[in-house]
Structure formats: C-alpha cells, structure tokens
Amino acid sequence: MKDLETLEKEHFRIEQLACEARDKFGINSPVFNMYYRMMVEKEIEMQEIGGK
C-alpha cells in the first residue's frame, strides 16, 4: 500500500497532466476526461488512507 505522500505526488502530477490536456485539447476531450477521472480516483484513495 502506498503512503499518503506518494499519493499526493501522484495526484499532483496527474493534475498537471489534466491541465495540460485541457489547455491543448479542450475540456470536453477524451484525454482530459481520462486524466480527470484518474485525479478523482487518487483523491478518493488519499481520503481512504488519510481517514485510517
């Protein structure tokens, strides 16, 4: 299981990629949607670990 710090770093990187995809392809693009979903999944994972 990953620690909270690692998850935060991964979340930050995914958020950067989502922003780049949004800027390059638009908010309705499949690429942005994929990164956004990944970002939300990391947030949920971080909450689960932080809540333990």
CSV table of N, CA and C in Angstrom, one decimal:
chain,number,residue,atom,x,y,z
A,1,MET,N,0.8,-1.2,0.0
A,1,MET,CA,0.0,0.0,0.0
A,1,MET,C,0.9,1.3,0.0
A,2,LYS,N,0.5,2.2,-0.8
A,2,LYS,CA,1.2,3.5,-0.9
A,2,LYS,C,1.0,4.4,0.3
A,3,ASP,N,2.0,5.2,0.6
A,3,ASP,CA,1.7,6.1,1.7
A,3,ASP,C,1.1,7.4,1.2
A,4,LEU,N,0.6,8.3,2.1
A,4,LEU,CA,-0.1,9.5,1.7
A,4,LEU,C,0.8,10.4,0.9
A,5,GLU,N,2.0,10.5,1.2
A,5,GLU,CA,2.9,11.4,0.5
A,5,GLU,C,3.1,11.0,-1.0
A,6,THR,N,3.2,9.7,-1.2
A,6,THR,CA,3.4,9.2,-2.6
A,6,THR,C,2.1,9.5,-3.4
A,7,LEU,N,1.0,9.3,-2.7
A,7,LEU,CA,-0.3,9.5,-3.4
A,7,LEU,C,-0.5,11.0,-3.7
A,8,GLU,N,-0.1,11.9,-2.8
A,8,GLU,CA,-0.2,13.3,-3.1
A,8,GLU,C,0.7,13.7,-4.3
A,9,LYS,N,1.9,13.1,-4.4
A,9,LYS,CA,2.8,13.4,-5.5
A,9,LYS,C,2.2,12.9,-6.8
A,10,GLU,N,1.6,11.7,-6.8
A,10,GLU,CA,1.0,11.2,-8.0
A,10,GLU,C,-0.2,12.0,-8.4
A,11,HIS,N,-1.0,12.4,-7.4
A,11,HIS,CA,-2.2,13.3,-7.7
A,11,HIS,C,-1.8,14.6,-8.3
A,12,PHE,N,-0.7,15.2,-7.8
A,12,PHE,CA,-0.2,16.5,-8.3
A,12,PHE,C,0.2,16.3,-9.8
A,13,ARG,N,0.9,15.3,-10.1
A,13,ARG,CA,1.4,15.0,-11.4
A,13,ARG,C,0.2,14.8,-12.4
A,14,ILE,N,-0.8,14.0,-11.9
A,14,ILE,CA,-2.0,13.8,-12.8
A,14,ILE,C,-2.7,15.1,-13.0
A,15,GLU,N,-2.8,15.9,-11.9
A,15,GLU,CA,-3.5,17.2,-12.1
A,15,GLU,C,-2.8,18.1,-13.1
A,16,GLN,N,-1.4,18.0,-13.1
A,16,GLN,CA,-0.7,18.8,-14.1
A,16,GLN,C,-1.0,18.3,-15.5
A,17,LEU,N,-1.0,17.0,-15.7
A,17,LEU,CA,-1.3,16.4,-17.0
A,17,LEU,C,-2.7,16.8,-17.4
A,18,ALA,N,-3.7,16.8,-16.5
A,18,ALA,CA,-5.1,17.1,-16.8
A,18,ALA,C,-5.1,18.6,-17.3
A,19,CYS,N,-4.4,19.4,-16.6
A,19,CYS,CA,-4.4,20.9,-17.0
A,19,CYS,C,-3.8,21.0,-18.4
A,20,GLU,N,-2.7,20.3,-18.7
A,20,GLU,CA,-2.1,20.4,-20.0
A,20,GLU,C,-3.0,19.9,-21.1
A,21,ALA,N,-3.7,18.8,-20.8
A,21,ALA,CA,-4.7,18.2,-21.7
A,21,ALA,C,-5.8,19.2,-22.0
A,22,ARG,N,-6.3,19.8,-20.9
A,22,ARG,CA,-7.4,20.8,-21.0
A,22,ARG,C,-7.0,21.9,-21.9
A,23,ASP,N,-5.8,22.5,-21.7
A,23,ASP,CA,-5.3,23.6,-22.4
A,23,ASP,C,-5.1,23.3,-23.9
A,24,LYS,N,-4.6,22.1,-24.1
A,24,LYS,CA,-4.3,21.7,-25.5
A,24,LYS,C,-5.5,21.1,-26.3
A,25,PHE,N,-6.3,20.3,-25.6
A,25,PHE,CA,-7.4,19.6,-26.4
A,25,PHE,C,-8.8,20.1,-26.0
A,26,GLY,N,-8.9,20.9,-24.9
A,26,GLY,CA,-10.3,21.3,-24.5
A,26,GLY,C,-10.8,20.5,-23.4
A,27,ILE,N,-11.8,21.1,-22.7
A,27,ILE,CA,-12.4,20.5,-21.5
A,27,ILE,C,-13.2,19.2,-21.8
A,28,ASN,N,-13.7,19.2,-23.1
A,28,ASN,CA,-14.6,18.0,-23.4
A,28,ASN,C,-13.8,16.9,-24.1
A,29,SER,N,-12.5,17.0,-24.1
A,29,SER,CA,-11.7,16.0,-24.8
A,29,SER,C,-11.6,14.7,-24.0
A,30,PRO,N,-11.5,13.5,-24.7
A,30,PRO,CA,-11.3,12.3,-24.0
A,30,PRO,C,-10.1,12.2,-23.2
A,31,VAL,N,-9.0,12.9,-23.6
A,31,VAL,CA,-7.8,12.9,-22.9
A,31,VAL,C,-7.9,13.6,-21.5
A,32,PHE,N,-8.6,14.8,-21.6
A,32,PHE,CA,-8.8,15.5,-20.3
A,32,PHE,C,-9.7,14.7,-19.4
A,33,ASN,N,-10.8,14.1,-19.9
A,33,ASN,CA,-11.7,13.2,-19.1
A,33,ASN,C,-11.0,12.1,-18.5
A,34,MET,N,-10.0,11.4,-19.2
A,34,MET,CA,-9.3,10.3,-18.6
A,34,MET,C,-8.4,10.8,-17.4
A,35,TYR,N,-7.7,11.9,-17.6
A,35,TYR,CA,-6.9,12.4,-16.5
A,35,TYR,C,-7.7,12.9,-15.4
A,36,TYR,N,-8.9,13.5,-15.7
A,36,TYR,CA,-9.7,14.0,-14.6
A,36,TYR,C,-10.2,12.8,-13.7
A,37,ARG,N,-10.6,11.7,-14.4
A,37,ARG,CA,-11.1,10.5,-13.7
A,37,ARG,C,-10.0,10.0,-12.8
A,38,MET,N,-8.8,9.9,-13.4
A,38,MET,CA,-7.6,9.4,-12.6
A,38,MET,C,-7.4,10.3,-11.4
A,39,MET,N,-7.5,11.6,-11.6
A,39,MET,CA,-7.3,12.6,-10.5
A,39,MET,C,-8.3,12.3,-9.4
A,40,VAL,N,-9.5,12.1,-9.7
A,40,VAL,CA,-10.6,11.9,-8.7
A,40,VAL,C,-10.3,10.6,-8.0
A,41,GLU,N,-9.9,9.5,-8.7
A,41,GLU,CA,-9.6,8.3,-8.1
A,41,GLU,C,-8.5,8.4,-7.1
A,42,LYS,N,-7.5,9.2,-7.4
A,42,LYS,CA,-6.3,9.4,-6.5
A,42,LYS,C,-6.8,10.2,-5.2
A,43,GLU,N,-7.8,11.1,-5.4
A,43,GLU,CA,-8.3,11.9,-4.3
A,43,GLU,C,-9.0,10.9,-3.3
A,44,ILE,N,-9.8,10.0,-3.9
A,44,ILE,CA,-10.6,9.1,-3.1
A,44,ILE,C,-9.6,8.2,-2.3
A,45,GLU,N,-8.5,7.7,-3.0
A,45,GLU,CA,-7.5,6.9,-2.4
A,45,GLU,C,-6.8,7.6,-1.2
A,46,MET,N,-6.5,8.9,-1.5
A,46,MET,CA,-5.9,9.7,-0.4
A,46,MET,C,-6.8,9.9,0.8
A,47,GLN,N,-8.1,10.1,0.5
A,47,GLN,CA,-9.1,10.2,1.6
A,47,GLN,C,-9.2,8.9,2.4
A,48,GLU,N,-9.1,7.8,1.7
A,48,GLU,CA,-9.2,6.5,2.4
A,48,GLU,C,-8.0,6.2,3.3
A,49,ILE,N,-6.9,6.6,2.8
A,49,ILE,CA,-5.7,6.4,3.7
A,49,ILE,C,-5.6,7.5,4.8
A,50,GLY,N,-6.0,8.7,4.5
A,50,GLY,CA,-6.0,9.7,5.5
A,50,GLY,C,-7.0,9.5,6.6
A,51,GLY,N,-8.1,8.8,6.3
A,51,GLY,CA,-9.1,8.5,7.2
A,51,GLY,C,-8.9,7.4,8.2
A,52,LYS,N,-7.8,6.6,7.9
A,52,LYS,CA,-7.5,5.4,8.7
A,52,LYS,C,-6.8,5.8,9.9
